[in-house]
JSON list of C-alpha atoms and ligand atoms in Angstrom, two decimals:
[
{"chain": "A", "resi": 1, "resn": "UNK", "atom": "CA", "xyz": [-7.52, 20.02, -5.57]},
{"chain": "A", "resi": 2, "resn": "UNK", "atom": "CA", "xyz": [-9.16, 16.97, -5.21]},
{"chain": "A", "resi": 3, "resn": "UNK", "atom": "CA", "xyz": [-7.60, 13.40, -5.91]},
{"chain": "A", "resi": 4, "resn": "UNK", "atom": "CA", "xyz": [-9.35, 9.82, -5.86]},
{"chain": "A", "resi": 5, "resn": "UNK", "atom": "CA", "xyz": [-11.39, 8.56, -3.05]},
{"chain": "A", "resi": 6, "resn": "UNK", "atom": "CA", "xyz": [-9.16, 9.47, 0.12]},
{"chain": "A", "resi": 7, "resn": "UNK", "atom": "CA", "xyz": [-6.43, 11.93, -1.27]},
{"chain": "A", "resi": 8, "resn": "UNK", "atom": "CA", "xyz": [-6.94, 15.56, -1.41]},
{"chain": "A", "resi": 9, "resn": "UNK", "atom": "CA", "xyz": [-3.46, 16.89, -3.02]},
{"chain": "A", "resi": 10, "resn": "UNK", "atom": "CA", "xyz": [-1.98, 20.33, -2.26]},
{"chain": "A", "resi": 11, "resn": "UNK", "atom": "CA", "xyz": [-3.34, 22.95, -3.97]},
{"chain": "A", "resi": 12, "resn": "UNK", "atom": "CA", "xyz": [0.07, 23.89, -5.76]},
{"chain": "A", "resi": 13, "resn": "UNK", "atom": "CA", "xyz": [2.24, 20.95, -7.12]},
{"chain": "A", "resi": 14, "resn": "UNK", "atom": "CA", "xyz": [5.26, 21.14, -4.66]},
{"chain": "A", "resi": 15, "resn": "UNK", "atom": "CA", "xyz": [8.41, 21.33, -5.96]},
{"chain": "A", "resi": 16, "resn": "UNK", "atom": "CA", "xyz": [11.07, 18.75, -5.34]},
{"chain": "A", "resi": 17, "resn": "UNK", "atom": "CA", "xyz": [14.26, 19.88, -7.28]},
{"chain": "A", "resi": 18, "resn": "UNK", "atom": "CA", "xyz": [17.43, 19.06, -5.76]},
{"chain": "A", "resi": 19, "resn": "UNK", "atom": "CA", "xyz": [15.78, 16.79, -2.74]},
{"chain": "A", "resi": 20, "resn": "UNK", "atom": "CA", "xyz": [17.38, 13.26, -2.02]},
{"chain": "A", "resi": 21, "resn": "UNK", "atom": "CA", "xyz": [15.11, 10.60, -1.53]},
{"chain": "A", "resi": 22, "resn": "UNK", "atom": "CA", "xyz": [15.63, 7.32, 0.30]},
{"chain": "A", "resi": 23, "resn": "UNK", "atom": "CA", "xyz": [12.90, 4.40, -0.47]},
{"chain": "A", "resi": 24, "resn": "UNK", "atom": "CA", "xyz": [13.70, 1.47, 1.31]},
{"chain": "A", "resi": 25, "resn": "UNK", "atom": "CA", "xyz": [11.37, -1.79, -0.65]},
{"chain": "A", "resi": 26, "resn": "UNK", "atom": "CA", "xyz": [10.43, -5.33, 0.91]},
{"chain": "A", "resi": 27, "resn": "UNK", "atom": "CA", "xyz": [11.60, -8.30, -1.30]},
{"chain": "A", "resi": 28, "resn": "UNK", "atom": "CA", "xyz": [7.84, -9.99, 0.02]},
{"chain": "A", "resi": 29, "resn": "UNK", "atom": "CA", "xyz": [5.25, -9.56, -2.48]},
{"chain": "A", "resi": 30, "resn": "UNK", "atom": "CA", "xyz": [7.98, -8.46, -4.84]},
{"chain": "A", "resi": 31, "resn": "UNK", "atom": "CA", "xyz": [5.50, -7.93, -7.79]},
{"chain": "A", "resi": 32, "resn": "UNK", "atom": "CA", "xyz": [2.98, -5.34, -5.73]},
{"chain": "A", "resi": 33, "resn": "UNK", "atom": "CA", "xyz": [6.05, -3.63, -3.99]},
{"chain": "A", "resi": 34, "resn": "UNK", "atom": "CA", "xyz": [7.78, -3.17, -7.92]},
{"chain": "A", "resi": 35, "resn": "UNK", "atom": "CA", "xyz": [4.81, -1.65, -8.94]},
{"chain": "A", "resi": 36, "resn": "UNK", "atom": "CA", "xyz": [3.94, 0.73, -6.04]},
{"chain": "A", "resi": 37, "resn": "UNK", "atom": "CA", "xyz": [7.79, 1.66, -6.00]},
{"chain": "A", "resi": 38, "resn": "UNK", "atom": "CA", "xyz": [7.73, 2.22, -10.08]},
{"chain": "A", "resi": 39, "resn": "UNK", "atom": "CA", "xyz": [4.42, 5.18, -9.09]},
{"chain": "A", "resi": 40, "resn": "UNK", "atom": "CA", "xyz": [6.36, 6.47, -6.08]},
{"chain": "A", "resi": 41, "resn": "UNK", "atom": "CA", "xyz": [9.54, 6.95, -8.60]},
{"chain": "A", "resi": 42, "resn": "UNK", "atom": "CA", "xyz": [7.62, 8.24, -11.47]},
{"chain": "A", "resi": 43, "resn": "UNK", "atom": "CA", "xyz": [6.09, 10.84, -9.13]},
{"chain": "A", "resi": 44, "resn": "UNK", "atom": "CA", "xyz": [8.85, 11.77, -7.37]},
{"chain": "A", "resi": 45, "resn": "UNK", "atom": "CA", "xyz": [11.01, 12.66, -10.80]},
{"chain": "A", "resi": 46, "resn": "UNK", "atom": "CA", "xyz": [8.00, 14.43, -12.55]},
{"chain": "A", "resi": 47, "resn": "UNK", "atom": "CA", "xyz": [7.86, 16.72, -9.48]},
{"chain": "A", "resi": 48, "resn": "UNK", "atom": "CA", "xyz": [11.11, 17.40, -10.35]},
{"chain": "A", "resi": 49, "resn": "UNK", "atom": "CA", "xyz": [13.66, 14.77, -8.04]},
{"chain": "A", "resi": 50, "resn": "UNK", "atom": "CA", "xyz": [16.22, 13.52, -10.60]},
{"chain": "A", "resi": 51, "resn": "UNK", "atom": "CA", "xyz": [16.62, 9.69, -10.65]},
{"chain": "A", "resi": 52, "resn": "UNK", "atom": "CA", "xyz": [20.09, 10.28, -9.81]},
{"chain": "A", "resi": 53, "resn": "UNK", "atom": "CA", "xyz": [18.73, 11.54, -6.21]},
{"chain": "A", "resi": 54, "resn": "UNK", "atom": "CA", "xyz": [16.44, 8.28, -5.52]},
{"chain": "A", "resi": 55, "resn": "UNK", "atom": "CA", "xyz": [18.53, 5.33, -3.79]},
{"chain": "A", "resi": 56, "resn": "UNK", "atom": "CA", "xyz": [17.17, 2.30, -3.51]},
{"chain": "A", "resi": 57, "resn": "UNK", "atom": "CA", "xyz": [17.78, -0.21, -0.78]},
{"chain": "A", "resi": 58, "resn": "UNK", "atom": "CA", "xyz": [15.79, -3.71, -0.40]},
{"chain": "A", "resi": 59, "resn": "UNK", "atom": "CA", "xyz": [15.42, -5.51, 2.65]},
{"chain": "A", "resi": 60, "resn": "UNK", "atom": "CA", "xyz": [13.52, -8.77, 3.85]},
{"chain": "A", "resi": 61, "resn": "UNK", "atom": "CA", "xyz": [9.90, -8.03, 4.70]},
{"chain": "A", "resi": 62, "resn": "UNK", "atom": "CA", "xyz": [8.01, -4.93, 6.08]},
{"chain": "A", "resi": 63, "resn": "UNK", "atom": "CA", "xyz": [9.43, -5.80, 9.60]},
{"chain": "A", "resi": 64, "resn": "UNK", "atom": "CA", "xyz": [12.50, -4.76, 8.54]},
{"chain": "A", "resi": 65, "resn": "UNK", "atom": "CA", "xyz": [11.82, -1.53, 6.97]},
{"chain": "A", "resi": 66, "resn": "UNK", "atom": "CA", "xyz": [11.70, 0.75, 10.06]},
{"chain": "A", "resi": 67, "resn": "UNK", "atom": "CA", "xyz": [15.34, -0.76, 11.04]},
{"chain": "A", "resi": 68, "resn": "UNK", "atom": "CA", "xyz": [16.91, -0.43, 7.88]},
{"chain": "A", "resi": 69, "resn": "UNK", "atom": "CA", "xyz": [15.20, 3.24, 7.73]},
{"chain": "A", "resi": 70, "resn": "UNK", "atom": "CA", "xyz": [16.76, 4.54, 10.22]},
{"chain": "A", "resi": 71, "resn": "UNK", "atom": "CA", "xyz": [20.04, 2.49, 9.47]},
{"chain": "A", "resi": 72, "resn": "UNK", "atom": "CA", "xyz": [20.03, 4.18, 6.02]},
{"chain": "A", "resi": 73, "resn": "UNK", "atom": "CA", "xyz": [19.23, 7.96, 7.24]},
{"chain": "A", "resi": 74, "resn": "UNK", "atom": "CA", "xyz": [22.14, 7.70, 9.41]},
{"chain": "A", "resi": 75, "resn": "UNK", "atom": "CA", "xyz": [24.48, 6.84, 6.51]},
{"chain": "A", "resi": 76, "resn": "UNK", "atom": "CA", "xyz": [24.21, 9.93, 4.05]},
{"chain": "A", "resi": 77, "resn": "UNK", "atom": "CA", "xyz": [21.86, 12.79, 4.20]},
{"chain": "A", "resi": 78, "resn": "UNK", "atom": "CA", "xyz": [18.57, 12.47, 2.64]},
{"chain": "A", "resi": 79, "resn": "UNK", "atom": "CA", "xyz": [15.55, 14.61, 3.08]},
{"chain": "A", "resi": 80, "resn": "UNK", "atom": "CA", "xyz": [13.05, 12.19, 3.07]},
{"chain": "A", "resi": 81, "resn": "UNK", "atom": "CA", "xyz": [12.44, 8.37, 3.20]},
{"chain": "A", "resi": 82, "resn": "UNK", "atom": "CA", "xyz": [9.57, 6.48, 1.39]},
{"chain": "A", "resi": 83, "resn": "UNK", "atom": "CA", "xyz": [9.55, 2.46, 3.21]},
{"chain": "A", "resi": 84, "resn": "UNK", "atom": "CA", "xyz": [7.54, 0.33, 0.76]},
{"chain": "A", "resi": 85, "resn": "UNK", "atom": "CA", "xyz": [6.19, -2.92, 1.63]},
{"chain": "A", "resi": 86, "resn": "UNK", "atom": "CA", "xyz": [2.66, -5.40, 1.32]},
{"chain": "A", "resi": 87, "resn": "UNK", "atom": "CA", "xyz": [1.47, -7.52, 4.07]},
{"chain": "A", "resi": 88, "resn": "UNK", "atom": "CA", "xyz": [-1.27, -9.78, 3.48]},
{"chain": "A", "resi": 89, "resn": "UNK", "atom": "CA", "xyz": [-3.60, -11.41, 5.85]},
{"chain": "A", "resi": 90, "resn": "UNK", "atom": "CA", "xyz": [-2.89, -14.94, 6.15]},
{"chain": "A", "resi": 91, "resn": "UNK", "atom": "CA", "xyz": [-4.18, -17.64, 8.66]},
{"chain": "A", "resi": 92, "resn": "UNK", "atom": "CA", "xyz": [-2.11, -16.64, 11.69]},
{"chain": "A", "resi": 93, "resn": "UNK", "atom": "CA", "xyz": [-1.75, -13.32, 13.51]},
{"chain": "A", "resi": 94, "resn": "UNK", "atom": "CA", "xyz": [1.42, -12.42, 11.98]},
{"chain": "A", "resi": 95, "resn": "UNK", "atom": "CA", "xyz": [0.14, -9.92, 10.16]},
{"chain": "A", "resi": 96, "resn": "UNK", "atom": "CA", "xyz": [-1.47, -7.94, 12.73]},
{"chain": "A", "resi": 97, "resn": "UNK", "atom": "CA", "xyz": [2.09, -7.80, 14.70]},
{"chain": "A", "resi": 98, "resn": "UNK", "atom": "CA", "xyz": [4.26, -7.07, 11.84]},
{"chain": "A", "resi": 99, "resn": "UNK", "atom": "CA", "xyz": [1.71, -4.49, 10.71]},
{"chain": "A", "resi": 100, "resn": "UNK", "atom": "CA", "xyz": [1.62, -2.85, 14.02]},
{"chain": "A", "resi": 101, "resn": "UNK", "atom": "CA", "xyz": [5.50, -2.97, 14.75]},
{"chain": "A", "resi": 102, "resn": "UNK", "atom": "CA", "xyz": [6.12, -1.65, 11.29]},
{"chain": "A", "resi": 103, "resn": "UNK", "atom": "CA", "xyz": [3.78, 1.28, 11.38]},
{"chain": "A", "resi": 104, "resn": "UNK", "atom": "CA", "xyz": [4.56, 2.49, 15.05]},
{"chain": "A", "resi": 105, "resn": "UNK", "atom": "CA", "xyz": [8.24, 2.11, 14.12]},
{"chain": "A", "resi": 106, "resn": "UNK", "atom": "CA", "xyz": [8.09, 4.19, 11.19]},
{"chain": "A", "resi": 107, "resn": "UNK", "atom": "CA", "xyz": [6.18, 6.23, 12.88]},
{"chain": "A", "resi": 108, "resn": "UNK", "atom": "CA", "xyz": [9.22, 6.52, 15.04]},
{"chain": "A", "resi": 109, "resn": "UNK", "atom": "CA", "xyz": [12.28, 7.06, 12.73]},
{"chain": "A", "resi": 110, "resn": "UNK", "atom": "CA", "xyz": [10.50, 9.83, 11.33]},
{"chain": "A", "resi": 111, "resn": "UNK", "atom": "CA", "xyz": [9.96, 11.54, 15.28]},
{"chain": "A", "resi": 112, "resn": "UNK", "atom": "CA", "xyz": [13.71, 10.38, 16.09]},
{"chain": "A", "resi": 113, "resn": "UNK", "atom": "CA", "xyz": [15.64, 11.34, 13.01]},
{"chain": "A", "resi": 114, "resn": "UNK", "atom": "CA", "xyz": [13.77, 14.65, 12.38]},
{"chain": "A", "resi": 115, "resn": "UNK", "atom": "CA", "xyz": [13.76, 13.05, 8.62]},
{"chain": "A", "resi": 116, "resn": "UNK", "atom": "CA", "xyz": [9.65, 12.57, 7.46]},
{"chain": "A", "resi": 117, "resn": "UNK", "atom": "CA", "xyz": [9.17, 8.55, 6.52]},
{"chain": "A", "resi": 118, "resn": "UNK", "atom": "CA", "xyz": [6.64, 8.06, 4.58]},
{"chain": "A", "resi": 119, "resn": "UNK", "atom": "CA", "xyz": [4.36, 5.09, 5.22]},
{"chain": "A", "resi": 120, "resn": "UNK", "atom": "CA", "xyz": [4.33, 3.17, 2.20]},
{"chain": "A", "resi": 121, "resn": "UNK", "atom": "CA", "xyz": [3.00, -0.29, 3.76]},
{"chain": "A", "resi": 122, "resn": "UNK", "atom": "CA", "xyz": [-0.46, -1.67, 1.99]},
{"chain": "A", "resi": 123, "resn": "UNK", "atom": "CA", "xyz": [-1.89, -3.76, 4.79]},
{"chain": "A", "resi": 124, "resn": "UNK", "atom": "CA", "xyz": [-4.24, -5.75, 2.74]},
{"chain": "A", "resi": 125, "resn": "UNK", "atom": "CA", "xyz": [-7.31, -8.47, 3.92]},
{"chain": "A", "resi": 126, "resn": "UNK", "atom": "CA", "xyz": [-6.53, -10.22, 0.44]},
{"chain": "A", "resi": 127, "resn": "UNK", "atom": "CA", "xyz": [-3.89, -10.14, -2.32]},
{"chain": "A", "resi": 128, "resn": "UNK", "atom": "CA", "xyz": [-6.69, -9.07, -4.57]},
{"chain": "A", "resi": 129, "resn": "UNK", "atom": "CA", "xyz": [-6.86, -5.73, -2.69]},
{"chain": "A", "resi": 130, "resn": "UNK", "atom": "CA", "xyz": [-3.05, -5.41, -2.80]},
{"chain": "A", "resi": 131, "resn": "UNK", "atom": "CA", "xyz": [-3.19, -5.94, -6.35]},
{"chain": "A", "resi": 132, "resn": "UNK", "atom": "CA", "xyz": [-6.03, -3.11, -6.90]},
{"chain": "A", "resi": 133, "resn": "UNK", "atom": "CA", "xyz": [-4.23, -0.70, -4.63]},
{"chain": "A", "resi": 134, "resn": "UNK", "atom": "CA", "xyz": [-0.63, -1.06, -6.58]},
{"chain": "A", "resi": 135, "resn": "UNK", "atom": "CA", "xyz": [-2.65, -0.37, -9.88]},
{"chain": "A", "resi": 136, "resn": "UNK", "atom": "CA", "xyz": [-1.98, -4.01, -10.78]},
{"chain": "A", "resi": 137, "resn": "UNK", "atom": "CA", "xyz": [-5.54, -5.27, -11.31]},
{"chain": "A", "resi": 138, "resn": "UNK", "atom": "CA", "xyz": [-7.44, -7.69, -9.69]},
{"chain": "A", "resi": 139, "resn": "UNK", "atom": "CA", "xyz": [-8.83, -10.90, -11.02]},
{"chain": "A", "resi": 140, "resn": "UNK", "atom": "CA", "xyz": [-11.65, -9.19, -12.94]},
{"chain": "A", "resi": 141, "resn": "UNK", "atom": "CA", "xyz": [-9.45, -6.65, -14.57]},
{"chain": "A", "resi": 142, "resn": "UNK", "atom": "CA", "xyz": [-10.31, -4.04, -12.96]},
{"chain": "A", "resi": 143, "resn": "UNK", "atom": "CA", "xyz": [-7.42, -1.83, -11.88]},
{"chain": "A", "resi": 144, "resn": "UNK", "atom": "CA", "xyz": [-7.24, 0.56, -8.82]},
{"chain": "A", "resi": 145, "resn": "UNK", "atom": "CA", "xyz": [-5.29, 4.04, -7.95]},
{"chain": "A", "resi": 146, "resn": "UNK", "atom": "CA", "xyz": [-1.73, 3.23, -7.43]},
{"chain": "A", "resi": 147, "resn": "UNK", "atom": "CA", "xyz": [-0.78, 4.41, -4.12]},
{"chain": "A", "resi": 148, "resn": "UNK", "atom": "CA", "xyz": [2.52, 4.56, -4.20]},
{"chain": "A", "resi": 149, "resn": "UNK", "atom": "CA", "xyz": [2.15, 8.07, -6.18]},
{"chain": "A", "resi": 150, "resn": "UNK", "atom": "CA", "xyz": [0.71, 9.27, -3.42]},
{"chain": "A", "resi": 151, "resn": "UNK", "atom": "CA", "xyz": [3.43, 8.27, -1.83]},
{"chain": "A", "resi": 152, "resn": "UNK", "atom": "CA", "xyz": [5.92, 9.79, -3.73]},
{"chain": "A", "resi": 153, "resn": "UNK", "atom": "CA", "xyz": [3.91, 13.42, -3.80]},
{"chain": "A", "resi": 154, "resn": "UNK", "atom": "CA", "xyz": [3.36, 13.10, 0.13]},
{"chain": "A", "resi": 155, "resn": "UNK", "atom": "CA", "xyz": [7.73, 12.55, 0.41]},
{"chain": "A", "resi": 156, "resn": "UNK", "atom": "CA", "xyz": [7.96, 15.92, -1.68]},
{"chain": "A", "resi": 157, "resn": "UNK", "atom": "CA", "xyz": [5.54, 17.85, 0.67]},
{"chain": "A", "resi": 158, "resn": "UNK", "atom": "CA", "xyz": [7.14, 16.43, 3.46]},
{"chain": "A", "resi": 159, "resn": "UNK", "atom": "CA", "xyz": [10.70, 17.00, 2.37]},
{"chain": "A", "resi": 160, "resn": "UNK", "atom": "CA", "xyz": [9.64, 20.69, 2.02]},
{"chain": "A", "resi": 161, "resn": "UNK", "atom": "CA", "xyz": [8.24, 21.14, 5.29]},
{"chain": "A", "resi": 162, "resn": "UNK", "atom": "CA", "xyz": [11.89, 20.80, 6.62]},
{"chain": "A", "resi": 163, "resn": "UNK", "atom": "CA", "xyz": [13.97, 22.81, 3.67]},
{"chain": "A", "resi": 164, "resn": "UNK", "atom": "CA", "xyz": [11.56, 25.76, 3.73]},
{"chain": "B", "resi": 201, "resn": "RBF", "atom": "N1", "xyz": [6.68, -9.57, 5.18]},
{"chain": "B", "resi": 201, "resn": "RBF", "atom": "C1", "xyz": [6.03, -8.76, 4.33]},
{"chain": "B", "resi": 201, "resn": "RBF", "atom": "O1", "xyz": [6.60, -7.76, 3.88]},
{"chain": "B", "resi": 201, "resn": "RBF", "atom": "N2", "xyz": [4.72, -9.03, 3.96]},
{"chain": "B", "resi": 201, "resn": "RBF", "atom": "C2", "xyz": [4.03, -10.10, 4.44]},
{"chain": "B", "resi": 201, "resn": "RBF", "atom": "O2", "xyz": [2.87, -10.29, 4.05]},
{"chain": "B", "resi": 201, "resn": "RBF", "atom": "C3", "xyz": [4.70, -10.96, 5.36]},
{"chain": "B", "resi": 201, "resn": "RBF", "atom": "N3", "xyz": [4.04, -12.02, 5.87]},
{"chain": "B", "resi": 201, "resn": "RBF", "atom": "C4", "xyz": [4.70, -12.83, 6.73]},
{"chain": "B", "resi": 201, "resn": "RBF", "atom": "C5", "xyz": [4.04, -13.95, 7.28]},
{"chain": "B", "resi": 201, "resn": "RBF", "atom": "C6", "xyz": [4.70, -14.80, 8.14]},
{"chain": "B", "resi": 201, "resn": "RBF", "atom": "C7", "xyz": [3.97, -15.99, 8.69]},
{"chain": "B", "resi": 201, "resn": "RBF", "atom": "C8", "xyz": [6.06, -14.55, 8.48]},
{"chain": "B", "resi": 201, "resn": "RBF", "atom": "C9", "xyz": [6.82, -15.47, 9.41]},
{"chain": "B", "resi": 201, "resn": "RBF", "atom": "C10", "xyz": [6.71, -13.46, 7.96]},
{"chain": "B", "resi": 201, "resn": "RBF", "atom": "C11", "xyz": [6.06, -12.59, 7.07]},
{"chain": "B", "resi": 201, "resn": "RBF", "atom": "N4", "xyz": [6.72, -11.49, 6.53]},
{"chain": "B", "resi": 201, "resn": "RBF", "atom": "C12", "xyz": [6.05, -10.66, 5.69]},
{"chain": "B", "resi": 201, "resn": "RBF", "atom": "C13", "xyz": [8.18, -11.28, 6.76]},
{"chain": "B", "resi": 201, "resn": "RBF", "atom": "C14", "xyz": [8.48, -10.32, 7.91]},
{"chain": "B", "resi": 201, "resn": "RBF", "atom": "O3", "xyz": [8.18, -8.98, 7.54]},
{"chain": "B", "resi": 201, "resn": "RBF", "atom": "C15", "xyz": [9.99, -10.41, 8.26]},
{"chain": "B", "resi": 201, "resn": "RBF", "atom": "O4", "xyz": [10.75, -10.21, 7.09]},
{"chain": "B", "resi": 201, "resn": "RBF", "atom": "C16", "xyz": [10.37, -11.74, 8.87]},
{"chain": "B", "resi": 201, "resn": "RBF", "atom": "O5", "xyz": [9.51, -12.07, 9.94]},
{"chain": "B", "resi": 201, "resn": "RBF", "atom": "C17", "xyz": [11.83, -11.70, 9.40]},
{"chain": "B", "resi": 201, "resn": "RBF", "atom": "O6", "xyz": [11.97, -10.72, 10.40]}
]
């Protein structure tokens, strides 16, 4: 089955009854991160997670969320993680580190823990593009696919590659 631009979805809608789900959230660009974590939720629970299996754990910015990751999988048992965050460019080349240390340590808890993370970082040139991609709507009105279902449907598939 084909999605939007980008996504091709599995041809059968996994099934993610009884998984527990981990989504660790930046506090920067709180509005864009609500809304991608909202999709990621609402996907997660119509493929069949109950809320009651979701925890939710904020941290400072998207450096943070590959420490706090692995802090959290080490705590309880969870079958996946979903690490939500936005950088935007700005005039110095913070970005480019924090979106490079992020990704390849993500990257990482997922290798070391045996526990898939899903990579749910928007590295954006402008806020406007953040806002698009988080279904939010730019200046014009115009709203984009919200990734952060994708998110949540990749977590299921993921989950399930370890369970089945
Ligand atoms: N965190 C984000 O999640 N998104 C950002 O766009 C972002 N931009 C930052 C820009 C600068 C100049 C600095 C100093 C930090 C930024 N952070 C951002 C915060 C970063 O991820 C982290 O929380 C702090 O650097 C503390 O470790």
């Amino acid at each position: 089955m084909a999605g939007h631009k980008g996504l091709t979805l599995a041809a059968e809608k996994p099934n993610g009854t009884g998984l527990k789900v981990l989504i660790v959230r930046a506090r920067w660009n709180a509005e864009i991160v609500e809304s991608l974590t909202s999709a990621a939720v609402a996907r997660l629970t119509s493929l069949g997670v109950s809320s009651d299996d979701v925890d939710v754990h904020f941290v400072s910015g998207a450096f943070e969320l590959p420490f706090a990751t692995k802090a959290l999988l080490a705590k309880k048992r969870y079958d996946v993680a979903i690490s939500i965050g936005v950088l935007i460019k700005g005039d110095t080349m913070h970005f480019e580190y924090i979106a490079d240390a992020s990704t390849q340590g993500l990257m990482r808890v997922g290798l070391d823990t045996g526990i898939p993370v899903i990579f749910g970082i928007l590295t954006c040139l402008t806020e406007e593009q953040a806002l698009l991609r988080s279904g939010i709507g730019g200046a014009d009105k115009k709203t984009g696919h919200n990734h952060g279902e994708d998110w949540g449907q990749a977590a299921v598939e993921m989950a399930l590659l370890n369970n089945h």
